[in-house]
C-alpha cells in the first residue's frame, strides 16, 4: 500500500456485491481496515484473501463491447457509461 500512496482500496479476491471492500485513507488505518474486510470476505465467500490497489476518487467506468466472428471481422457495440455505483457495484448502465 505504501508503494502506490494513499488512499488505497482493499478488496476481497473472491468477492462481489461490494462486500469485503474498504477504502483506506491513511497508513494508520490500513491494518484495521484490512482485517475487517478480510473477516467480512471470509464470512461471505469462505475466502479471506485480499488485494490492495490504488483508490481512484470519482472514476469513470466506461465499457465497450466487441463481437468477432473468428475470421477477423470485428465490430464494436459502442460504449456505455457504468459510472453510477453504490458500494462499488454498478447500479445504472447507459448504452
Short mmCIF file of N, CA and C in Angstrom, two decimals:
data_model
loop_
_atom_site.label_atom_id
_atom_site.label_comp_id
_atom_site.label_asym_id
_atom_site.label_seq_id
_atom_site.Cartn_x
_atom_site.Cartn_y
_atom_site.Cartn_z
N UNK A 1 0.83 -1.20 0.00
CA UNK A 1 0.00 0.00 0.00
C UNK A 1 0.87 1.26 0.00
N UNK A 2 2.00 1.20 0.67
CA UNK A 2 2.85 2.38 0.74
C UNK A 2 3.52 2.69 -0.59
N UNK A 3 3.61 1.71 -1.50
CA UNK A 3 4.25 1.94 -2.79
C UNK A 3 3.38 2.78 -3.72
N UNK A 4 2.06 2.73 -3.58
CA UNK A 4 1.20 3.47 -4.50
C UNK A 4 0.57 4.69 -3.86
N UNK A 5 0.90 5.00 -2.64
CA UNK A 5 0.39 6.14 -1.88
C UNK A 5 -1.09 5.96 -1.53
N UNK A 6 -1.59 6.78 -0.67
CA UNK A 6 -2.96 6.69 -0.19
C UNK A 6 -3.80 7.76 -0.87
N UNK A 7 -5.11 7.52 -0.99
CA UNK A 7 -5.88 6.41 -0.47
C UNK A 7 -5.71 5.15 -1.33
N UNK A 8 -5.93 3.99 -0.67
CA UNK A 8 -5.94 2.70 -1.35
C UNK A 8 -7.27 2.03 -1.05
N UNK A 9 -7.54 0.97 -1.76
CA UNK A 9 -8.74 0.18 -1.51
C UNK A 9 -8.30 -1.27 -1.32
N UNK A 10 -8.80 -1.90 -0.26
CA UNK A 10 -8.54 -3.33 -0.04
C UNK A 10 -9.79 -4.06 -0.48
N UNK A 11 -9.59 -5.11 -1.29
CA UNK A 11 -10.72 -5.80 -1.90
C UNK A 11 -10.57 -7.30 -1.73
N UNK A 12 -11.69 -7.96 -1.53
CA UNK A 12 -11.72 -9.42 -1.43
C UNK A 12 -11.37 -10.03 -2.78
N UNK A 13 -10.45 -10.99 -2.78
CA UNK A 13 -10.04 -11.64 -4.02
C UNK A 13 -11.19 -12.42 -4.64
N UNK A 14 -12.07 -12.96 -3.83
CA UNK A 14 -13.19 -13.76 -4.33
C UNK A 14 -14.52 -13.09 -4.04
N UNK A 15 -14.53 -11.76 -3.99
CA UNK A 15 -15.72 -11.04 -3.57
C UNK A 15 -16.65 -10.65 -4.68
N UNK A 16 -17.64 -9.90 -4.27
CA UNK A 16 -18.64 -9.38 -5.19
C UNK A 16 -19.71 -8.64 -4.41
N UNK A 17 -20.46 -7.84 -5.08
CA UNK A 17 -21.57 -7.14 -4.44
C UNK A 17 -21.16 -6.08 -3.44
N UNK A 18 -19.92 -5.61 -3.52
CA UNK A 18 -19.46 -4.57 -2.61
C UNK A 18 -19.07 -5.07 -1.24
N UNK A 19 -19.04 -6.37 -1.04
CA UNK A 19 -18.68 -6.93 0.27
C UNK A 19 -17.18 -7.22 0.29
N UNK A 20 -16.56 -7.05 1.49
CA UNK A 20 -15.14 -7.29 1.63
C UNK A 20 -14.30 -6.21 0.99
N UNK A 21 -14.82 -4.98 0.96
CA UNK A 21 -14.11 -3.85 0.36
C UNK A 21 -14.05 -2.71 1.37
N UNK A 22 -12.87 -2.11 1.49
CA UNK A 22 -12.71 -0.94 2.35
C UNK A 22 -11.77 0.06 1.68
N UNK A 23 -12.15 1.32 1.73
CA UNK A 23 -11.27 2.40 1.29
C UNK A 23 -10.43 2.80 2.50
N UNK A 24 -9.12 2.87 2.31
CA UNK A 24 -8.19 3.20 3.38
C UNK A 24 -7.52 4.52 3.03
N UNK A 25 -7.71 5.51 3.90
CA UNK A 25 -7.21 6.84 3.62
C UNK A 25 -5.78 7.08 4.10
N UNK A 26 -5.37 6.39 5.17
CA UNK A 26 -4.03 6.61 5.73
C UNK A 26 -3.38 5.28 6.10
N UNK A 27 -2.06 5.30 6.23
CA UNK A 27 -1.31 4.11 6.62
C UNK A 27 -1.72 3.62 8.00
N UNK A 28 -2.10 4.54 8.86
CA UNK A 28 -2.51 4.17 10.22
C UNK A 28 -3.79 3.34 10.23
N UNK A 29 -4.63 3.51 9.23
CA UNK A 29 -5.90 2.79 9.15
C UNK A 29 -5.80 1.45 8.44
N UNK A 30 -4.68 1.19 7.77
CA UNK A 30 -4.59 0.02 6.90
C UNK A 30 -4.80 -1.29 7.63
N UNK A 31 -4.09 -1.53 8.70
CA UNK A 31 -4.16 -2.84 9.37
C UNK A 31 -5.59 -3.16 9.82
N UNK A 32 -6.25 -2.22 10.47
CA UNK A 32 -7.61 -2.48 10.97
C UNK A 32 -8.59 -2.67 9.82
N UNK A 33 -8.53 -1.82 8.81
CA UNK A 33 -9.44 -1.95 7.68
C UNK A 33 -9.21 -3.24 6.91
N UNK A 34 -7.94 -3.64 6.78
CA UNK A 34 -7.60 -4.89 6.11
C UNK A 34 -8.20 -6.08 6.85
N UNK A 35 -8.02 -6.09 8.17
CA UNK A 35 -8.56 -7.19 8.98
C UNK A 35 -10.09 -7.24 8.89
N UNK A 36 -10.72 -6.08 8.98
CA UNK A 36 -12.18 -6.03 8.92
C UNK A 36 -12.70 -6.55 7.58
N UNK A 37 -12.10 -6.10 6.50
CA UNK A 37 -12.52 -6.53 5.17
C UNK A 37 -12.24 -8.01 4.96
N UNK A 38 -11.08 -8.51 5.43
CA UNK A 38 -10.74 -9.92 5.27
C UNK A 38 -11.71 -10.81 6.03
N UNK A 39 -12.09 -10.40 7.23
CA UNK A 39 -13.07 -11.17 8.01
C UNK A 39 -14.43 -11.18 7.33
N UNK A 40 -14.83 -10.04 6.78
CA UNK A 40 -16.10 -9.98 6.07
C UNK A 40 -16.07 -10.88 4.84
N UNK A 41 -14.97 -10.85 4.12
CA UNK A 41 -14.83 -11.70 2.93
C UNK A 41 -14.85 -13.18 3.30
N UNK A 42 -14.16 -13.53 4.37
CA UNK A 42 -14.13 -14.93 4.81
C UNK A 42 -15.54 -15.40 5.18
N UNK A 43 -16.27 -14.58 5.89
CA UNK A 43 -17.64 -14.95 6.28
C UNK A 43 -18.58 -15.00 5.08
N UNK A 44 -18.42 -14.09 4.13
CA UNK A 44 -19.34 -14.01 2.99
C UNK A 44 -19.01 -15.01 1.90
N UNK A 45 -17.69 -15.23 1.65
CA UNK A 45 -17.29 -16.01 0.49
C UNK A 45 -16.47 -17.26 0.83
N UNK A 46 -16.17 -17.44 2.12
CA UNK A 46 -15.37 -18.60 2.51
C UNK A 46 -13.90 -18.46 2.13
N UNK A 47 -13.46 -17.24 1.83
CA UNK A 47 -12.09 -16.98 1.39
C UNK A 47 -11.71 -15.58 1.85
N UNK A 48 -10.71 -15.47 2.70
CA UNK A 48 -10.31 -14.19 3.25
C UNK A 48 -9.16 -13.53 2.52
N UNK A 49 -8.76 -14.08 1.36
CA UNK A 49 -7.65 -13.47 0.63
C UNK A 49 -8.06 -12.10 0.10
N UNK A 50 -7.09 -11.16 0.14
CA UNK A 50 -7.36 -9.78 -0.23
C UNK A 50 -6.29 -9.28 -1.19
N UNK A 51 -6.59 -8.19 -1.87
CA UNK A 51 -5.55 -7.47 -2.60
C UNK A 51 -5.75 -5.98 -2.38
N UNK A 52 -4.69 -5.23 -2.61
CA UNK A 52 -4.70 -3.79 -2.38
C UNK A 52 -4.39 -3.10 -3.71
N UNK A 53 -5.13 -2.05 -4.01
CA UNK A 53 -4.85 -1.27 -5.20
C UNK A 53 -5.10 0.20 -4.91
N UNK A 54 -4.58 1.04 -5.75
CA UNK A 54 -4.78 2.48 -5.61
C UNK A 54 -6.26 2.80 -5.73
N UNK A 55 -6.77 3.63 -4.84
CA UNK A 55 -8.17 4.06 -4.91
C UNK A 55 -8.25 5.33 -5.74
N UNK A 56 -9.08 5.31 -6.76
CA UNK A 56 -9.27 6.46 -7.63
C UNK A 56 -10.60 7.11 -7.25
N UNK A 57 -10.53 8.34 -6.78
CA UNK A 57 -11.75 9.04 -6.39
C UNK A 57 -12.45 9.59 -7.63
N UNK A 58 -13.77 9.49 -7.65
CA UNK A 58 -14.61 9.96 -8.76
C UNK A 58 -14.17 9.40 -10.11
N UNK A 59 -14.06 8.08 -10.23
CA UNK A 59 -13.63 7.49 -11.50
C UNK A 59 -14.78 7.45 -12.50
N UNK A 60 -14.45 7.23 -13.76
CA UNK A 60 -15.43 6.97 -14.80
C UNK A 60 -15.26 5.51 -15.19
N UNK A 61 -16.33 4.77 -15.28
CA UNK A 61 -16.31 3.35 -15.65
C UNK A 61 -16.99 3.25 -17.00
N UNK A 62 -16.20 3.11 -18.04
CA UNK A 62 -16.72 3.03 -19.40
C UNK A 62 -16.42 1.63 -19.95
N UNK A 63 -17.41 1.00 -20.54
CA UNK A 63 -17.23 -0.32 -21.15
C UNK A 63 -17.52 -0.24 -22.64
N UNK A 64 -16.80 -1.04 -23.40
CA UNK A 64 -17.04 -1.19 -24.84
C UNK A 64 -17.17 -2.68 -25.12
N UNK A 65 -18.24 -3.08 -25.77
CA UNK A 65 -18.42 -4.48 -26.14
C UNK A 65 -18.04 -4.67 -27.60
N UNK A 66 -17.29 -5.72 -27.86
CA UNK A 66 -16.86 -6.06 -29.22
C UNK A 66 -17.30 -7.48 -29.54
N UNK A 67 -17.68 -7.68 -30.80
CA UNK A 67 -18.07 -9.01 -31.28
C UNK A 67 -17.17 -9.37 -32.46
N UNK A 68 -16.68 -10.59 -32.46
CA UNK A 68 -15.88 -11.07 -33.58
C UNK A 68 -16.43 -12.40 -34.07
N UNK A 69 -16.24 -12.68 -35.37
CA UNK A 69 -16.78 -13.92 -35.94
C UNK A 69 -15.73 -15.02 -36.09
N UNK A 70 -14.52 -14.79 -35.58
CA UNK A 70 -13.48 -15.81 -35.66
C UNK A 70 -12.70 -15.78 -36.96
N UNK A 71 -13.11 -14.95 -37.91
CA UNK A 71 -12.38 -14.86 -39.18
C UNK A 71 -11.67 -13.52 -39.33
N UNK A 72 -11.70 -12.73 -38.28
CA UNK A 72 -11.04 -11.44 -38.32
C UNK A 72 -11.98 -10.26 -38.43
N UNK A 73 -13.25 -10.53 -38.65
CA UNK A 73 -14.23 -9.44 -38.70
C UNK A 73 -14.69 -9.12 -37.28
N UNK A 74 -14.54 -7.87 -36.89
CA UNK A 74 -14.89 -7.44 -35.54
C UNK A 74 -15.69 -6.15 -35.62
N UNK A 75 -16.73 -6.05 -34.83
CA UNK A 75 -17.50 -4.82 -34.71
C UNK A 75 -17.59 -4.46 -33.24
N UNK A 76 -17.76 -3.17 -32.97
CA UNK A 76 -17.99 -2.74 -31.59
C UNK A 76 -19.44 -2.31 -31.45
N UNK A 77 -19.94 -2.43 -30.25
CA UNK A 77 -21.32 -2.06 -29.97
C UNK A 77 -21.38 -0.75 -29.20
N UNK A 78 -20.44 0.15 -29.51
CA UNK A 78 -20.36 1.46 -28.90
C UNK A 78 -20.00 1.34 -27.42
N UNK A 79 -19.96 2.45 -26.77
CA UNK A 79 -19.57 2.45 -25.37
C UNK A 79 -20.80 2.63 -24.49
N UNK A 80 -20.59 2.34 -23.22
CA UNK A 80 -21.65 2.61 -22.25
C UNK A 80 -21.00 3.06 -20.96
N UNK A 81 -21.67 3.99 -20.32
CA UNK A 81 -21.18 4.56 -19.08
C UNK A 81 -21.78 3.78 -17.92
N UNK A 82 -20.93 3.18 -17.12
CA UNK A 82 -21.37 2.37 -15.98
C UNK A 82 -20.89 3.01 -14.68
N UNK A 83 -20.79 4.34 -14.67
CA UNK A 83 -20.14 5.03 -13.56
C UNK A 83 -21.01 5.18 -12.33
N UNK A 84 -22.32 5.09 -12.45
CA UNK A 84 -23.18 5.24 -11.28
C UNK A 84 -23.13 3.95 -10.48
N UNK A 85 -22.49 4.03 -9.30
CA UNK A 85 -22.30 2.84 -8.48
C UNK A 85 -22.68 3.12 -7.03
N UNK A 86 -23.01 2.06 -6.33
CA UNK A 86 -23.25 2.10 -4.89
C UNK A 86 -22.50 0.93 -4.31
N UNK A 87 -21.69 1.18 -3.30
CA UNK A 87 -20.89 0.12 -2.66
C UNK A 87 -20.02 -0.58 -3.70
N UNK A 88 -19.48 0.18 -4.64
CA UNK A 88 -18.56 -0.32 -5.67
C UNK A 88 -19.23 -1.34 -6.59
N UNK A 89 -20.55 -1.21 -6.75
CA UNK A 89 -21.28 -2.12 -7.64
C UNK A 89 -22.14 -1.27 -8.57
N UNK A 90 -22.14 -1.61 -9.87
CA UNK A 90 -22.91 -0.84 -10.84
C UNK A 90 -24.38 -0.81 -10.49
N UNK A 91 -24.99 0.35 -10.65
CA UNK A 91 -26.44 0.50 -10.45
C UNK A 91 -27.10 0.79 -11.78
N UNK A 92 -26.49 1.68 -12.58
CA UNK A 92 -27.08 2.11 -13.85
C UNK A 92 -26.05 1.93 -14.96
N UNK A 93 -26.51 1.42 -16.09
CA UNK A 93 -25.70 1.39 -17.30
C UNK A 93 -26.45 2.16 -18.37
N UNK A 94 -25.76 3.03 -19.04
CA UNK A 94 -26.35 3.78 -20.14
C UNK A 94 -25.64 3.42 -21.42
N UNK A 95 -26.37 2.85 -22.38
CA UNK A 95 -25.75 2.44 -23.65
C UNK A 95 -26.13 3.41 -24.74
#
